[in-house]
Coordinates of C-alpha atoms in Angstrom, one line a residue:
X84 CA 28.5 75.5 -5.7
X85 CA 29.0 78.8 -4.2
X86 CA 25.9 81.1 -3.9
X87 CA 26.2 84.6 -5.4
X88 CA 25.1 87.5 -3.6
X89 CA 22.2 89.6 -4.4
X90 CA 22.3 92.9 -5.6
X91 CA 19.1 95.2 -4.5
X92 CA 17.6 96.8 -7.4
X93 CA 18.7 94.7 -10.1
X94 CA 17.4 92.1 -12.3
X95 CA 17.0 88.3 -11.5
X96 CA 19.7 88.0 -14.6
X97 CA 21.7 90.4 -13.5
X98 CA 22.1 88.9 -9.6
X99 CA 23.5 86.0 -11.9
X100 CA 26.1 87.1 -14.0
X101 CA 28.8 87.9 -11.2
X102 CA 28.6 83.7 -11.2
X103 CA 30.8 82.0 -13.3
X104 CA 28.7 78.7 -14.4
X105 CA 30.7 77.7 -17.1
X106 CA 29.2 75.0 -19.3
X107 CA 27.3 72.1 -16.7
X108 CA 27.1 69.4 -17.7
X109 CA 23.9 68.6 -17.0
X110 CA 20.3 70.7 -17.2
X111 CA 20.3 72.9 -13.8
X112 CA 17.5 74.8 -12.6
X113 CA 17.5 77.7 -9.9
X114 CA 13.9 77.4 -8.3
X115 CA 12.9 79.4 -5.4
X116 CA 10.4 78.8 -2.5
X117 CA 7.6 80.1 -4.5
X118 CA 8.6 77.2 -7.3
X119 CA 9.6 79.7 -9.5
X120 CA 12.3 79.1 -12.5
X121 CA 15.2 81.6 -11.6
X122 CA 18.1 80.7 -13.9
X123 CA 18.7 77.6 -15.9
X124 CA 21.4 76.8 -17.8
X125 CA 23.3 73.2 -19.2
X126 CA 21.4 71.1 -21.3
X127 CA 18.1 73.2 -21.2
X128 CA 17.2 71.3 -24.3
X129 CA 15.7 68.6 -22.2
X130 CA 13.6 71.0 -20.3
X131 CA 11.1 71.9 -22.7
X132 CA 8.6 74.7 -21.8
X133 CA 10.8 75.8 -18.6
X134 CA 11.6 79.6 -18.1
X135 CA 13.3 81.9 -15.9
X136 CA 11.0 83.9 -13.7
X137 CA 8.1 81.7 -15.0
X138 CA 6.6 78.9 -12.5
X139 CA 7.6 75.2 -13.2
X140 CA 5.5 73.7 -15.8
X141 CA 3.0 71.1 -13.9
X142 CA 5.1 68.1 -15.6
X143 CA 8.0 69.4 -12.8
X144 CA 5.5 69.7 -9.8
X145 CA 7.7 66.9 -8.0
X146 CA 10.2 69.4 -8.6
X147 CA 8.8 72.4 -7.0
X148 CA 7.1 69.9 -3.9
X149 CA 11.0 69.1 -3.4
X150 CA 12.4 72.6 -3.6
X151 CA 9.8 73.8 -0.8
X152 CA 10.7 70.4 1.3
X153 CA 14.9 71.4 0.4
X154 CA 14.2 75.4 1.2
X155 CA 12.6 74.1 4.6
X156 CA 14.9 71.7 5.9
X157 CA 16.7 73.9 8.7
X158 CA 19.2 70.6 9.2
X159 CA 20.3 71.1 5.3
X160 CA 20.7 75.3 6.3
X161 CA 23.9 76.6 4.2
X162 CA 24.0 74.4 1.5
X163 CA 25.0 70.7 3.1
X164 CA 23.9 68.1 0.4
X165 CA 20.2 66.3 0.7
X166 CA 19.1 63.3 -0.9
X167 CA 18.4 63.6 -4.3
X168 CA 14.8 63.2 -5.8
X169 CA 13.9 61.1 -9.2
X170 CA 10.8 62.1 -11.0
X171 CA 9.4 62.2 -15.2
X172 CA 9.5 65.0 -17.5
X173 CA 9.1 65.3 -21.3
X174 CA 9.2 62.1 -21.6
X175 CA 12.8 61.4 -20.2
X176 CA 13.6 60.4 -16.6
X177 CA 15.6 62.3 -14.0
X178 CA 17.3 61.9 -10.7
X179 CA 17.6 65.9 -9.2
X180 CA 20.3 66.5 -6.9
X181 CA 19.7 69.9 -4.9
X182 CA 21.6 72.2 -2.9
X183 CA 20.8 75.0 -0.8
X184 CA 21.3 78.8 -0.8
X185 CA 21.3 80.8 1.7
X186 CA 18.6 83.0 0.4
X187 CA 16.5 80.0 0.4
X188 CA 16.6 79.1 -3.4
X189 CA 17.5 75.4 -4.9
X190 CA 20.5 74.4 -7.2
X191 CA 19.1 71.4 -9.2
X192 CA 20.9 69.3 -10.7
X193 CA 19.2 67.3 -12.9
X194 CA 21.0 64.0 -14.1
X195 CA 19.5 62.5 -17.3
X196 CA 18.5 59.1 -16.6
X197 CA 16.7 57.9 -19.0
X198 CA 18.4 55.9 -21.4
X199 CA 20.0 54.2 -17.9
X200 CA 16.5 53.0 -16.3
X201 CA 15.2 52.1 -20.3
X202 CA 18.7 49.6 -19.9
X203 CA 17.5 48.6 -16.4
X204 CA 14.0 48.1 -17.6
X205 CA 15.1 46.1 -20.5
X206 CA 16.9 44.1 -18.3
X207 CA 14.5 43.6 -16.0
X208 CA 12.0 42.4 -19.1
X209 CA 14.7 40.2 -20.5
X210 CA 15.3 38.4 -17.0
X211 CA 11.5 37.7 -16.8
X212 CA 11.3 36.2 -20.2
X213 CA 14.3 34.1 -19.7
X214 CA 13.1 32.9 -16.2
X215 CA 9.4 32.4 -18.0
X216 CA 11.0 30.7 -21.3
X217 CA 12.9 28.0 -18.7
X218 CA 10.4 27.2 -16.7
X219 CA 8.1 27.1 -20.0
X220 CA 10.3 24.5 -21.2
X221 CA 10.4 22.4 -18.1
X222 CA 6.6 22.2 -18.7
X223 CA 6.6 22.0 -21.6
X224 CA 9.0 18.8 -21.8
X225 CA 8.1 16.9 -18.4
X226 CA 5.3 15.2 -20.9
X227 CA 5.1 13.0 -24.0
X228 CA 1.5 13.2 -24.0
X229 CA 0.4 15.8 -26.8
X230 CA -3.2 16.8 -25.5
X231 CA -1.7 18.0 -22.3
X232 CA 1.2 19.0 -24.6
X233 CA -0.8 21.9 -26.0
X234 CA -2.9 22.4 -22.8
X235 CA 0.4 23.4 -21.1
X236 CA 1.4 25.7 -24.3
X237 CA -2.5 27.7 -24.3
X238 CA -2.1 28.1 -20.0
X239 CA 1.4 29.5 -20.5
X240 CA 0.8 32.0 -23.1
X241 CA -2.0 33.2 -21.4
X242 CA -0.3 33.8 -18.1
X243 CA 2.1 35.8 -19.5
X244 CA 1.6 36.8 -23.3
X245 CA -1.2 37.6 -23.6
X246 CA -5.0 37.6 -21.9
X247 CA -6.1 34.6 -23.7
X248 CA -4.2 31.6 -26.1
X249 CA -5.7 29.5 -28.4
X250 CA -3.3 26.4 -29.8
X251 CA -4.7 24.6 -33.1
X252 CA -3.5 21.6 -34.2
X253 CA -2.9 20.7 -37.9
X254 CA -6.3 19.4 -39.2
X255 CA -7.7 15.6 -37.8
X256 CA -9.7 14.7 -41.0
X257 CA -11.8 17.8 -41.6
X258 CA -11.5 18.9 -38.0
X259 CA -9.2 21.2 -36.1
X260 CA -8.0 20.3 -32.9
X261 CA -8.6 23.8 -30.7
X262 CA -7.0 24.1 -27.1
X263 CA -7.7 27.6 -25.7
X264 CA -7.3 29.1 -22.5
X265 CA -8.2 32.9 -20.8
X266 CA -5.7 33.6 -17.9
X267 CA -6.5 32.4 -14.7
X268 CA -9.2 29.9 -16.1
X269 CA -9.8 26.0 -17.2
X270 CA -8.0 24.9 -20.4
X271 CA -10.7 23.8 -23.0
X272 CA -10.4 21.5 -25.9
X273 CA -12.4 20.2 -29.0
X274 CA -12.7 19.1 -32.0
X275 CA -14.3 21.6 -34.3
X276 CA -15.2 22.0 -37.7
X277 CA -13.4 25.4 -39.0
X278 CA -12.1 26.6 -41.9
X279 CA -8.4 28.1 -41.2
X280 CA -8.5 30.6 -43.6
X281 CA -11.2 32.6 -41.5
X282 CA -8.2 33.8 -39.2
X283 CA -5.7 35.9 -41.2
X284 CA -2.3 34.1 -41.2
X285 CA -3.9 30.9 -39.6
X286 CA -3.6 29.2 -42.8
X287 CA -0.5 29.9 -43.6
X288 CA 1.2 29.4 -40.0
X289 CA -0.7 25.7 -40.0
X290 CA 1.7 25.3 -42.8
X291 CA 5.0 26.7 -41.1
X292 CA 4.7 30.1 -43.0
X293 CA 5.9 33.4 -41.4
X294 CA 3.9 35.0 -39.0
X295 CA 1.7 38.2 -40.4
X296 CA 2.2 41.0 -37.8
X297 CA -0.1 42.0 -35.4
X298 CA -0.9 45.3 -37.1
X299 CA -2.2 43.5 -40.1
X300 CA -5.0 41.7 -38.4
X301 CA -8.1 43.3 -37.8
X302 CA -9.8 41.7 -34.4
X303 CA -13.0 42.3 -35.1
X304 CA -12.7 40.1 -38.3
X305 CA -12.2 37.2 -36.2
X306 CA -14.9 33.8 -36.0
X307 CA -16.7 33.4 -32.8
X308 CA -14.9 30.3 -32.5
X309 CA -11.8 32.0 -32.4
X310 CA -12.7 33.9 -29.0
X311 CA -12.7 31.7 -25.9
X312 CA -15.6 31.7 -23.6
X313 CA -14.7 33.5 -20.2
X314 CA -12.6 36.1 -22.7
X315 CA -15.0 39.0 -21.2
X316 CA -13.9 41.6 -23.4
X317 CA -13.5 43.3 -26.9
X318 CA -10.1 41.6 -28.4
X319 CA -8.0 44.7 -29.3
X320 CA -5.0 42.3 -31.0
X321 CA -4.3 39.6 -32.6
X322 CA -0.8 37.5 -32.7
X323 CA -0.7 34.8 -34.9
X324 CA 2.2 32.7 -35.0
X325 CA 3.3 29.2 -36.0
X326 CA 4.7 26.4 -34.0
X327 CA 7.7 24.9 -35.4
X328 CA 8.0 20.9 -35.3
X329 CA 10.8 18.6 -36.1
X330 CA 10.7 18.9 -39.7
X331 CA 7.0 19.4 -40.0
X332 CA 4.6 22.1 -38.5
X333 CA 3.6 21.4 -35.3
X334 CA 0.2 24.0 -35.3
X335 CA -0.4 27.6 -34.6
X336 CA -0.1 30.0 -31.2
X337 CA -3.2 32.7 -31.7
X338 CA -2.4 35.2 -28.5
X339 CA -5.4 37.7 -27.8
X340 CA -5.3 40.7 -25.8
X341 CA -8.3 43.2 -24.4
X342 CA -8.7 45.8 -25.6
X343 CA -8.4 47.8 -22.7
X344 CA -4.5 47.3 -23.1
X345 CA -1.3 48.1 -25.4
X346 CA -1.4 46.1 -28.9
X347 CA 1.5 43.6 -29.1
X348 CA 4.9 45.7 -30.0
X349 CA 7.4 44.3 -31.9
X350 CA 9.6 43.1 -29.6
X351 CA 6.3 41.1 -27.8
X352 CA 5.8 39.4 -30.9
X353 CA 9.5 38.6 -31.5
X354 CA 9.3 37.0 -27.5
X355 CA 6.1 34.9 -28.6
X356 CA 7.9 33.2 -31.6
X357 CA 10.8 32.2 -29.1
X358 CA 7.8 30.7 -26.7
X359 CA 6.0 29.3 -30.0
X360 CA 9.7 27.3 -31.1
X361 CA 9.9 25.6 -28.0
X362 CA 6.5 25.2 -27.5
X363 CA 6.1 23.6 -31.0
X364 CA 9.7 21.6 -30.5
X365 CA 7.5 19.9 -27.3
X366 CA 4.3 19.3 -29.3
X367 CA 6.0 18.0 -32.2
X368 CA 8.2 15.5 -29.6
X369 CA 5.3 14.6 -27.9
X370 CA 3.1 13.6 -31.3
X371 CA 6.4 11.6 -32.4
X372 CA 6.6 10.0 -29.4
X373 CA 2.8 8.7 -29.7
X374 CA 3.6 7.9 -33.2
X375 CA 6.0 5.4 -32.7
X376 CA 4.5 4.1 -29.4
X377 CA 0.9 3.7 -32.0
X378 CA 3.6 1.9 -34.3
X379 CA 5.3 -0.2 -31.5
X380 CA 1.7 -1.6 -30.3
X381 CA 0.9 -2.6 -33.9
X382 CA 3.9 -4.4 -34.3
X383 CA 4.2 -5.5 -30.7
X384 CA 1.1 -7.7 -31.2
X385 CA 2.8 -9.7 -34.2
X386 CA 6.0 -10.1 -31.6
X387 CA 3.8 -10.7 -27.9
X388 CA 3.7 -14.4 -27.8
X389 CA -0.5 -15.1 -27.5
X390 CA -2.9 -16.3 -25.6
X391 CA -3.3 -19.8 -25.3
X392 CA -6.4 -21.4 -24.3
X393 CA -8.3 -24.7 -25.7
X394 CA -8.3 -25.7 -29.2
X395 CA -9.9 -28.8 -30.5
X396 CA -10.4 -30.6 -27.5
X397 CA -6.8 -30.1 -26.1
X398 CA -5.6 -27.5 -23.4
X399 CA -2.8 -25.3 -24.2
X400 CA -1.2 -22.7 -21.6
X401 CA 1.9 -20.7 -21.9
X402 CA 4.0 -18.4 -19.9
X403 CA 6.5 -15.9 -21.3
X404 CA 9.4 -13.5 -19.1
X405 CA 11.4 -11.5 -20.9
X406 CA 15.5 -10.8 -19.6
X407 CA 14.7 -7.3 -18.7
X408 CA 11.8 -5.8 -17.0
X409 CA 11.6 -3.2 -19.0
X410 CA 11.3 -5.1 -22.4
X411 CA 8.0 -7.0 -23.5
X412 CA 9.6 -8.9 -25.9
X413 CA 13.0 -11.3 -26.7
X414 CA 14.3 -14.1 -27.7
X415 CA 12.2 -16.8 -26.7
X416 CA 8.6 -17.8 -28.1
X417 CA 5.8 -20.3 -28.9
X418 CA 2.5 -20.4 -30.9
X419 CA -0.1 -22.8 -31.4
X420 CA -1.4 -23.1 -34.9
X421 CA -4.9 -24.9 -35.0
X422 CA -5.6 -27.6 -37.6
X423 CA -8.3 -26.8 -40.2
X424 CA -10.8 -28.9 -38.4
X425 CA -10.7 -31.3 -35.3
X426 CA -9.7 -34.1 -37.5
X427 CA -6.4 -32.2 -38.3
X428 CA -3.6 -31.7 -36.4
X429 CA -2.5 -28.5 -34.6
X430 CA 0.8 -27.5 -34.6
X431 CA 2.9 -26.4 -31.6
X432 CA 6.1 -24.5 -31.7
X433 CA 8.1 -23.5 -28.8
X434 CA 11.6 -21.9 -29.6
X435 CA 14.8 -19.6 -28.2
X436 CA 16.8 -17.1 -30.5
X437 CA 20.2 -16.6 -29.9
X438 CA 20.6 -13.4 -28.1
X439 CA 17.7 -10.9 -26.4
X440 CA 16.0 -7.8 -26.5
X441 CA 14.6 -6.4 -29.8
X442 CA 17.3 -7.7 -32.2
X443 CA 16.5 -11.4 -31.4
X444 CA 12.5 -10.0 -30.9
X445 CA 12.9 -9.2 -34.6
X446 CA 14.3 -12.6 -35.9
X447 CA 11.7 -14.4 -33.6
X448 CA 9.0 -12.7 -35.9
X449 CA 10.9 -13.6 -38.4
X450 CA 10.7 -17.5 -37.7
X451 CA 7.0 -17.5 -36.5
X452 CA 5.8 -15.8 -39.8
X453 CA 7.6 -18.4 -41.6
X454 CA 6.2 -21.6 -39.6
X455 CA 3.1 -19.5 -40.0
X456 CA 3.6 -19.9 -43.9
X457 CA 5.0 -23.5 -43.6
X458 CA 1.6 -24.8 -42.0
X459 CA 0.1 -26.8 -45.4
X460 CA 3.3 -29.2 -44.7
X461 CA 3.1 -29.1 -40.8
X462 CA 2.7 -32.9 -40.4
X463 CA 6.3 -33.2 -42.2
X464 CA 8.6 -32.0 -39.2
X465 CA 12.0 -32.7 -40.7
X466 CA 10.6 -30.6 -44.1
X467 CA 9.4 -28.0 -42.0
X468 CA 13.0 -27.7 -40.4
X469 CA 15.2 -28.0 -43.1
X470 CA 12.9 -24.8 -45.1
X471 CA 13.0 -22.9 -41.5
X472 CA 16.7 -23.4 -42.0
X473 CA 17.3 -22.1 -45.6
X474 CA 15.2 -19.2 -45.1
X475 CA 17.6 -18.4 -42.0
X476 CA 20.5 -18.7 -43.9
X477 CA 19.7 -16.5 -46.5
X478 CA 18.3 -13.9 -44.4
X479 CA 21.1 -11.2 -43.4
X480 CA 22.1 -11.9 -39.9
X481 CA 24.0 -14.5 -38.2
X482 CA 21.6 -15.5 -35.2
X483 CA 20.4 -18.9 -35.2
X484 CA 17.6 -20.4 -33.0
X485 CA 16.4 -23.8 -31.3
X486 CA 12.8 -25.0 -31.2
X487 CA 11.0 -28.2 -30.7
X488 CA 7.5 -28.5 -32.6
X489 CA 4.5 -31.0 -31.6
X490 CA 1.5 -32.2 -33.9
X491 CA -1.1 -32.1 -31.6
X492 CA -4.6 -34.1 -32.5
X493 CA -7.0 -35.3 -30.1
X494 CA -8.5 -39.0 -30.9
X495 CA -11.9 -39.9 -28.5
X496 CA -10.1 -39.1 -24.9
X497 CA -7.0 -39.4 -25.7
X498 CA -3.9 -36.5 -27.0
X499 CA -1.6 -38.2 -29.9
X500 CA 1.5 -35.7 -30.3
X501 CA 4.2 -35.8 -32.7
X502 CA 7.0 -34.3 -31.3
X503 CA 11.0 -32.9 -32.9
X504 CA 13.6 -31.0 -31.3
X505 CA 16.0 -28.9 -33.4
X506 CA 18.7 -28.2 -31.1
X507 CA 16.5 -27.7 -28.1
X508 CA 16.0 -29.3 -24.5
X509 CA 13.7 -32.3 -24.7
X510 CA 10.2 -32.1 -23.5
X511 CA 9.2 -33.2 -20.2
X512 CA 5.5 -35.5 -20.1
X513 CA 3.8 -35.6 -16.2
X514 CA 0.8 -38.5 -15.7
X515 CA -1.9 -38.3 -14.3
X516 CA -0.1 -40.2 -10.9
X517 CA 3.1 -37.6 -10.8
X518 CA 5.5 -39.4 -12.8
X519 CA 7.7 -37.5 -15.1
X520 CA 9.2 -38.5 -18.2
X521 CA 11.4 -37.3 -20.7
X522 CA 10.2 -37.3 -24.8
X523 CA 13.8 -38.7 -26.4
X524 CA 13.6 -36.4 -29.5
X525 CA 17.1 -34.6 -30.6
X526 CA 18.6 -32.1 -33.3
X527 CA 20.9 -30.3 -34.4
X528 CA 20.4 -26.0 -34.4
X529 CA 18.3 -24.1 -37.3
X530 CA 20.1 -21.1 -38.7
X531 CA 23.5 -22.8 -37.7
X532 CA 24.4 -25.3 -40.6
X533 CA 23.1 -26.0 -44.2
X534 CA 21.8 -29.3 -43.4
X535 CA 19.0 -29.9 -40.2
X536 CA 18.8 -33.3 -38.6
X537 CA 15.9 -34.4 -36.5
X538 CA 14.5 -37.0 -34.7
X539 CA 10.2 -37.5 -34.6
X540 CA 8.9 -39.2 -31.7
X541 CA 5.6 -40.2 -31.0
X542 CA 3.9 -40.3 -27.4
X543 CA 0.2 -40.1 -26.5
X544 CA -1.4 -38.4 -23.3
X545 CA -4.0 -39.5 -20.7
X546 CA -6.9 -37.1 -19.2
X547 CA -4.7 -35.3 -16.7
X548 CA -1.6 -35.9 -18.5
X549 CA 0.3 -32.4 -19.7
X550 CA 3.5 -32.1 -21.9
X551 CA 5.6 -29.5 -20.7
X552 CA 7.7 -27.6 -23.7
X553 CA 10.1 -25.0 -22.1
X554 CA 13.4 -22.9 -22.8
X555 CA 16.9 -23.2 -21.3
X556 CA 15.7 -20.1 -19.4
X557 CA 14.1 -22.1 -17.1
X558 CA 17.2 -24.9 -16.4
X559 CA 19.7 -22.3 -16.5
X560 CA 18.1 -19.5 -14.2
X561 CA 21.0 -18.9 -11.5
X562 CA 19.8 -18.3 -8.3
X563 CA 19.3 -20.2 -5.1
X564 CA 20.8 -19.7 -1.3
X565 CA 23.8 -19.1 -2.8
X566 CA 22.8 -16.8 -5.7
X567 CA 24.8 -18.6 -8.2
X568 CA 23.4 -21.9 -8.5
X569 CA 21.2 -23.3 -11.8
X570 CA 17.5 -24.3 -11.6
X571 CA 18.6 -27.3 -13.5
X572 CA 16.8 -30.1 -14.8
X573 CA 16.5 -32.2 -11.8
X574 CA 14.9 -29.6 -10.4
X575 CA 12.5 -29.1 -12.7
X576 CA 11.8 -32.2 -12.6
X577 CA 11.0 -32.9 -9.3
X578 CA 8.6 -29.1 -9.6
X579 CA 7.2 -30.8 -12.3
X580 CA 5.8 -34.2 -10.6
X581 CA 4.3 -31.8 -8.2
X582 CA 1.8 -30.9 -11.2
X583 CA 0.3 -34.5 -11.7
X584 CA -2.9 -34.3 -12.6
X585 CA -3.1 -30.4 -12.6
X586 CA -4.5 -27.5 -15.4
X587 CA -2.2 -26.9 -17.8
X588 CA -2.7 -23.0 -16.7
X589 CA -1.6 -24.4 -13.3
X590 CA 1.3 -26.3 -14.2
X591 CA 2.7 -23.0 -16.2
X592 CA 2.1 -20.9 -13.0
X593 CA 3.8 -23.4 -10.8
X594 CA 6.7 -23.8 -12.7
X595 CA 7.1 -19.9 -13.1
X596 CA 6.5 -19.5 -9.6
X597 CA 9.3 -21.7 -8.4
X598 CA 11.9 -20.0 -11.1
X599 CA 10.9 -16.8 -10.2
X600 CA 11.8 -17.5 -6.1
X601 CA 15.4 -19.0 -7.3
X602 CA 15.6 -16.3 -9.1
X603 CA 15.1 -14.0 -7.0
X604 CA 16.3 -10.6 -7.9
X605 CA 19.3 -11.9 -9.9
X606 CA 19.5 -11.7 -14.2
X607 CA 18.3 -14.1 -16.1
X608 CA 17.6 -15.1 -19.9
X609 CA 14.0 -15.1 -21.7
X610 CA 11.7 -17.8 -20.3
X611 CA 9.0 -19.7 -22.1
X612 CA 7.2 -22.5 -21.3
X613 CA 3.9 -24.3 -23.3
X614 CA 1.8 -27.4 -21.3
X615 CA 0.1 -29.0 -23.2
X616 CA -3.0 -31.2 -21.5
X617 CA -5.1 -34.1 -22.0
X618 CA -8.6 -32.6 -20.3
X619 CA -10.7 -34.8 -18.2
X620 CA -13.5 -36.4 -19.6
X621 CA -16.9 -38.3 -18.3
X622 CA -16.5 -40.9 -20.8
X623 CA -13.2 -42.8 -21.3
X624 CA -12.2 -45.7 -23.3
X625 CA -10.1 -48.6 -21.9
X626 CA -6.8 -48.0 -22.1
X627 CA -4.0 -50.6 -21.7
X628 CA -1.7 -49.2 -19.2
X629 CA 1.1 -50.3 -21.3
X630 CA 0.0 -47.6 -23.1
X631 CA 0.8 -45.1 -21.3
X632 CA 4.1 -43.8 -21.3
X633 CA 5.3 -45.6 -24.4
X634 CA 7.3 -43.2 -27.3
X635 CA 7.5 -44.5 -31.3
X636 CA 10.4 -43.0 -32.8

C-alpha cells in the first residue's frame, strides 16, 4: 500500500481522501506513534468502540505496544513488511499485519481469525478426548474384575472430567455400592446405606433413564455422602449420568466440579455420556463375567471328581488329569458312594465318556447323578447297568461311556469287592508281596446298544493289598524316547508291582508320576485312576493263603 502525502493545514480526513482505499477486505486501522486511531476503514463492524483521532480503546493495547515497536524499527524504514502480531478484541481473535509509512504511522491489517482458532481449538479438544476415550477403554477392558472395574471408571473421570467422580452400583440388598475418587487422590469404596432419590436424577439413571442436565441440579442439595472426603471445596456442578450395560443398567457416573470453575457445558456433558457408555459397557462385562464364573464354580463342584479319603474301614485315593491344561473337567470320572452303615456295602464307580472337554463333562454329570439315584439297588450290578443304559439312550446325544463298578465292604481285616466292567479295561489287584493280578470281569459299552451284558467277579484284599481302577488314558498315553510310543499295560504293570504294600494315596501318585514323565509334553486323553486299599491292622485273623488271590465269578 502506497502512503499518501500530507497536506499542511488540513484535516486528518482530508490528508486521506487523495487515497483510493476501495472496499478492504478486512478491518484496517491507521495508528500513529502516539497510538492514535487515524483512519479506519473495511469491516469496522468488528472494531467496536474504535475512532479516528481517538486513542485505541485499552482492549487494542497490544495494538498500540506493536505500532510504537513497527514505527521504531529503522530495519522495516519505508514500508518493508514485519511479522505480523495476534492479539483479542471484542471478543473475536486477530492476527495484524502492519506496514510502515514514511511519516512513521501503521497500516494494520487486521485478519479475522476467530472462527479459524475456535476450529483449531475444537480440534484440539476433540483429539484430547479421543486420545482420553482410547486409553479410557484400554483400562477400562484390561480387567474382568468389577471392583477395580468401577475404581478405574471414578479415577478416570476425575482426571479429566471433572474434579471429583463418584460411581454407584445398582443396589446390593439395601445397600449401594459407592466408588468415589477426587483427582490426584486414593480411590475409596463402600457399602452404604443411601436412598438414591436424595440425588436428583440418581434414581432414575440407576434405572437407565436419561440423564437430567447439569443446570437442573442444585449442588448444594446434595447428601454428605455424595461429596468425597479430600473434595476441599464448595461443589459448583453436578453431572449425573447413567452407565449403560449389556441389556441392563450397569450404575451411575456422578462428576463434581469446584466451584471455583466453569459449570459443565453442553458439549462436556455430551463427552461424559460417551465416557459413561464405555465405562458402563466394561462394568457390565466385568459383572457378567463374575456371574458366570459364580455359576461355573457351583456347577463345577457337581462335575470335579471328589476327594477321596477312608470310608468304613477301607482306603480310597483317586487321581484325575484332564486333556487340556486349561480345562478342569472331561470325560473321565469316579465316585465313591458310602453304604448306609459299615455293614453295607459302598459302591465304587470309575468311568470314561466318549469324547472331552465340557460336552463329555456334561454327560459325565449326567451318569454320576444317575448312579447317584441308582444306589437302593447298588448290590445288583447287571440292574444297575442295564437302567444306566436306558437312561443313555433316551437322553438326546449319541455319546456313550465305559465304567467298571466295585461293592466295596470291609469284613474284620479283610476288603470283599464285587467288581463289573461295562466295556472298560479290567482292574489291576497288587499284594502285599508285589504281585500283580488282573480282576477277569468284561462287558459290553453303556449308551452303545439296547441290551448291557456284564460279568461280576468276586475277589477279596489283604492289609496292604490295593485294587487299582483306571482309564484307557493311562494305557494309551503316547510318549516315551521316541514320543510316539503307548504306556501300555505291561507297563503299568510292572509300575504297578512297584506299589506292593504301599498307601493307596501313594500308589495313585506313583502311577501318575510315571505317566506324566512318558508323557512328557505331548497330548493325551482324560486320566483317572481309583486304588482301593486294604489298611493295615494290629489284629489279623488267619488267613489261608489260598485265599488270597482267588476271584468267584
Amino acid at each position: 500500500m502506497g502512503s499518501p502525502k500530507a497536506k499542511t493545514g488540513t484535516s486528518t480526513k482530508e490528508r486521506f481522501d487523495p487515497v483510493d482505499w476501495g472496499r478492504p477486505p478486512y478491518a484496517v486501522i491507521v495508528v500513529d506513534r502516539a497510538g492514535t486511531a487515524v483512519r479506519t476503514e473495511g469491516e469496522t463492524t468488528l472494531l467496536p468502540g474504535v475512532e479516528q483521532g481517538v486513542p485505541l480503546p485499552d482492549g487494542l493495547s497490544w495494538l498500540a505496544g506493536a505500532t510504537a515497536a513497527v514505527a521504531d524499527d529503522a530495519v522495516h524504514q519505508g514500508g518493508s513488511p514485519r511479522s505480523a502480531v495476534e492479539g483479542e478484541f471484542a471478543g473475536r481473535r486477530f492476527e495484524a499485519h502492519p506496514t510502515r509509512r514514511a511519516d512513521g504511522e501503521v497500516v494494520w491489517w487486521l485478519v479475522d481469525h476467530t472462527a479459524r482458532y475456535a476450529a483449531e481449538e475444537a480440534l484440539t479438544a476433540e483429539r484430547e478426548r479421543t486420545r482420553f476415550l482410547a486409553e479410557a477403554s484400554n483400562v477400562l477392558l484390561s480387567s474382568l474384575n468389577s471392583e477395580r472395574c468401577m475404581a478405574a471408571t471414578a479415577r478416570l473421570a476425575a482426571g479429566f472430567l471433572a474434579d471429583a467422580a463418584v460411581v454407584v452400583a445398582p443396589a446390593a440388598g439395601r445397600r449401594l455400592p459407592v466408588t468415589r475418587a477426587v483427582q490426584g487422590q486414593d480411590v475409596t469404596q463402600e457399602l452404604i446405606a443411601a436412598d438414591p432419590s436424595d440425588v436428583p436424577g440418581l434414581a432414575e439413571a440407576l434405572r437407565g433413564f436419561p440423564p437430567v442436565p447439569s443446570r437442573w441440579i442444585d449442588p448444594t442439595s446434595l447428601p454428605e455422602w455424595l461429596v468425597p472426603d479430600g473434595f476441599g471445596t464448595t461443589v459448583g456442578s453436578v453431572v449425573v449420568t447413567p452407565l449403560p450395560g449389556h441389556g441392563v443398567p450397569a450404575g451411575a457416573l456422578i462428576l463434581l466440579r469446584a466451584d471455583t470453575r466453569n459449570g459443565f457445558s453442553d458439549t462436556e456433558e455430551t463427552f461424559a455420556r460417551l465416557f459413561a457408555a464405555r465405562a458402563g459397557a466394561a462394568l457390565s462385562a466385568a459383572r457378567l463375567y463374575a456371574e458366570q464364573h459364580s455359576i461355573t464354580r457351583t456347577l463345577m463342584r457337581d462335575l470335579l471328581p471328589p476327594r477321596l479319603h477312608r470310608v468304613h474301614g477301607v482306603e480310597f485315593a483317586g487321581g484325575y488329569r484332564p486333556s487340556s491344561s486349561h480345562e478342569r473337567v472331561g470325560g473321565d470320572f469316579y465316585d465313591v458312594h458310602a453304604g448306609p452303615t459299615p455293614r453295607d456295602p459302598s459302591l465304587v464307580v470309575l468311568g470314561d465318556v466318549c469324547g472331552k472337554g465340557l460336552d463329555a463333562a456334561v454327560l459325565t454329570g449326567k451318569i454320576r447323578n444317575t448312579l447317584q439315584a441308582l444306589m437302593p439297588m447298588a448290590d445288583d450290578h447287571e440292574r444297575v447297568l442295564q437302567l444306566l443304559n436306558g437312561a443313555l439312550l433316551n437322553a438326546d446325544n449319541t455319546r456313550f461311556a465305559t465304567l467298571v463298578l466295585a461293592s466295596v465292604l470291609r469284613t474284620e481285616n479283610q476288603v470283599h469287592l464285587r467288581l463289573t466292567s461295562a466295556g472298560h479295561p479290567a482292574p489291576l489287584v497288587v499284594r502285599d508281596d508285589g504281585r500283580v493280578e488282573e480282576v477277569p470281569t468284561r462287558g459290553s459299552l453303556v449308551g452303545a446298544l439296547d441290551h448291557v451284558s456284564a460279568r461280576t467277579v468276586e475277589t477279596s484284599l489283604l492289609p496292604g493289598d490295593t485294587c487299582l481302577l483306571y482309564t484307557d488314558g493311562i494305557t494309551e498315553a503316547r510318549g516315551g524316547p521316541l514320543g510316539g510310543e503307548l504306556f501300555g499295560e505291561e507297563r503299568l504293570k510292572r509300575a504297578l508291582a512297584e506299589c506292593g504294600g504301599m498307601p493307596g494315596d501313594a500308589v495313585v501318585e506313583h502311577i501318575r508320576m510315571l505317566t506324566a514323565q512318558w508323557l512328557g509334553d505331548g497330548g493325551h486323553d482324560d486320566l483317572a485312576v481309583v486304588a482301593i486299599t486294604a489298611p493295615r491292622t494290629t489284629h489279623l485273623s488267619a488267613v489261608d493263603g489260598h485265599t488270597r488271590g482267588r476271584y468267584t465269578a
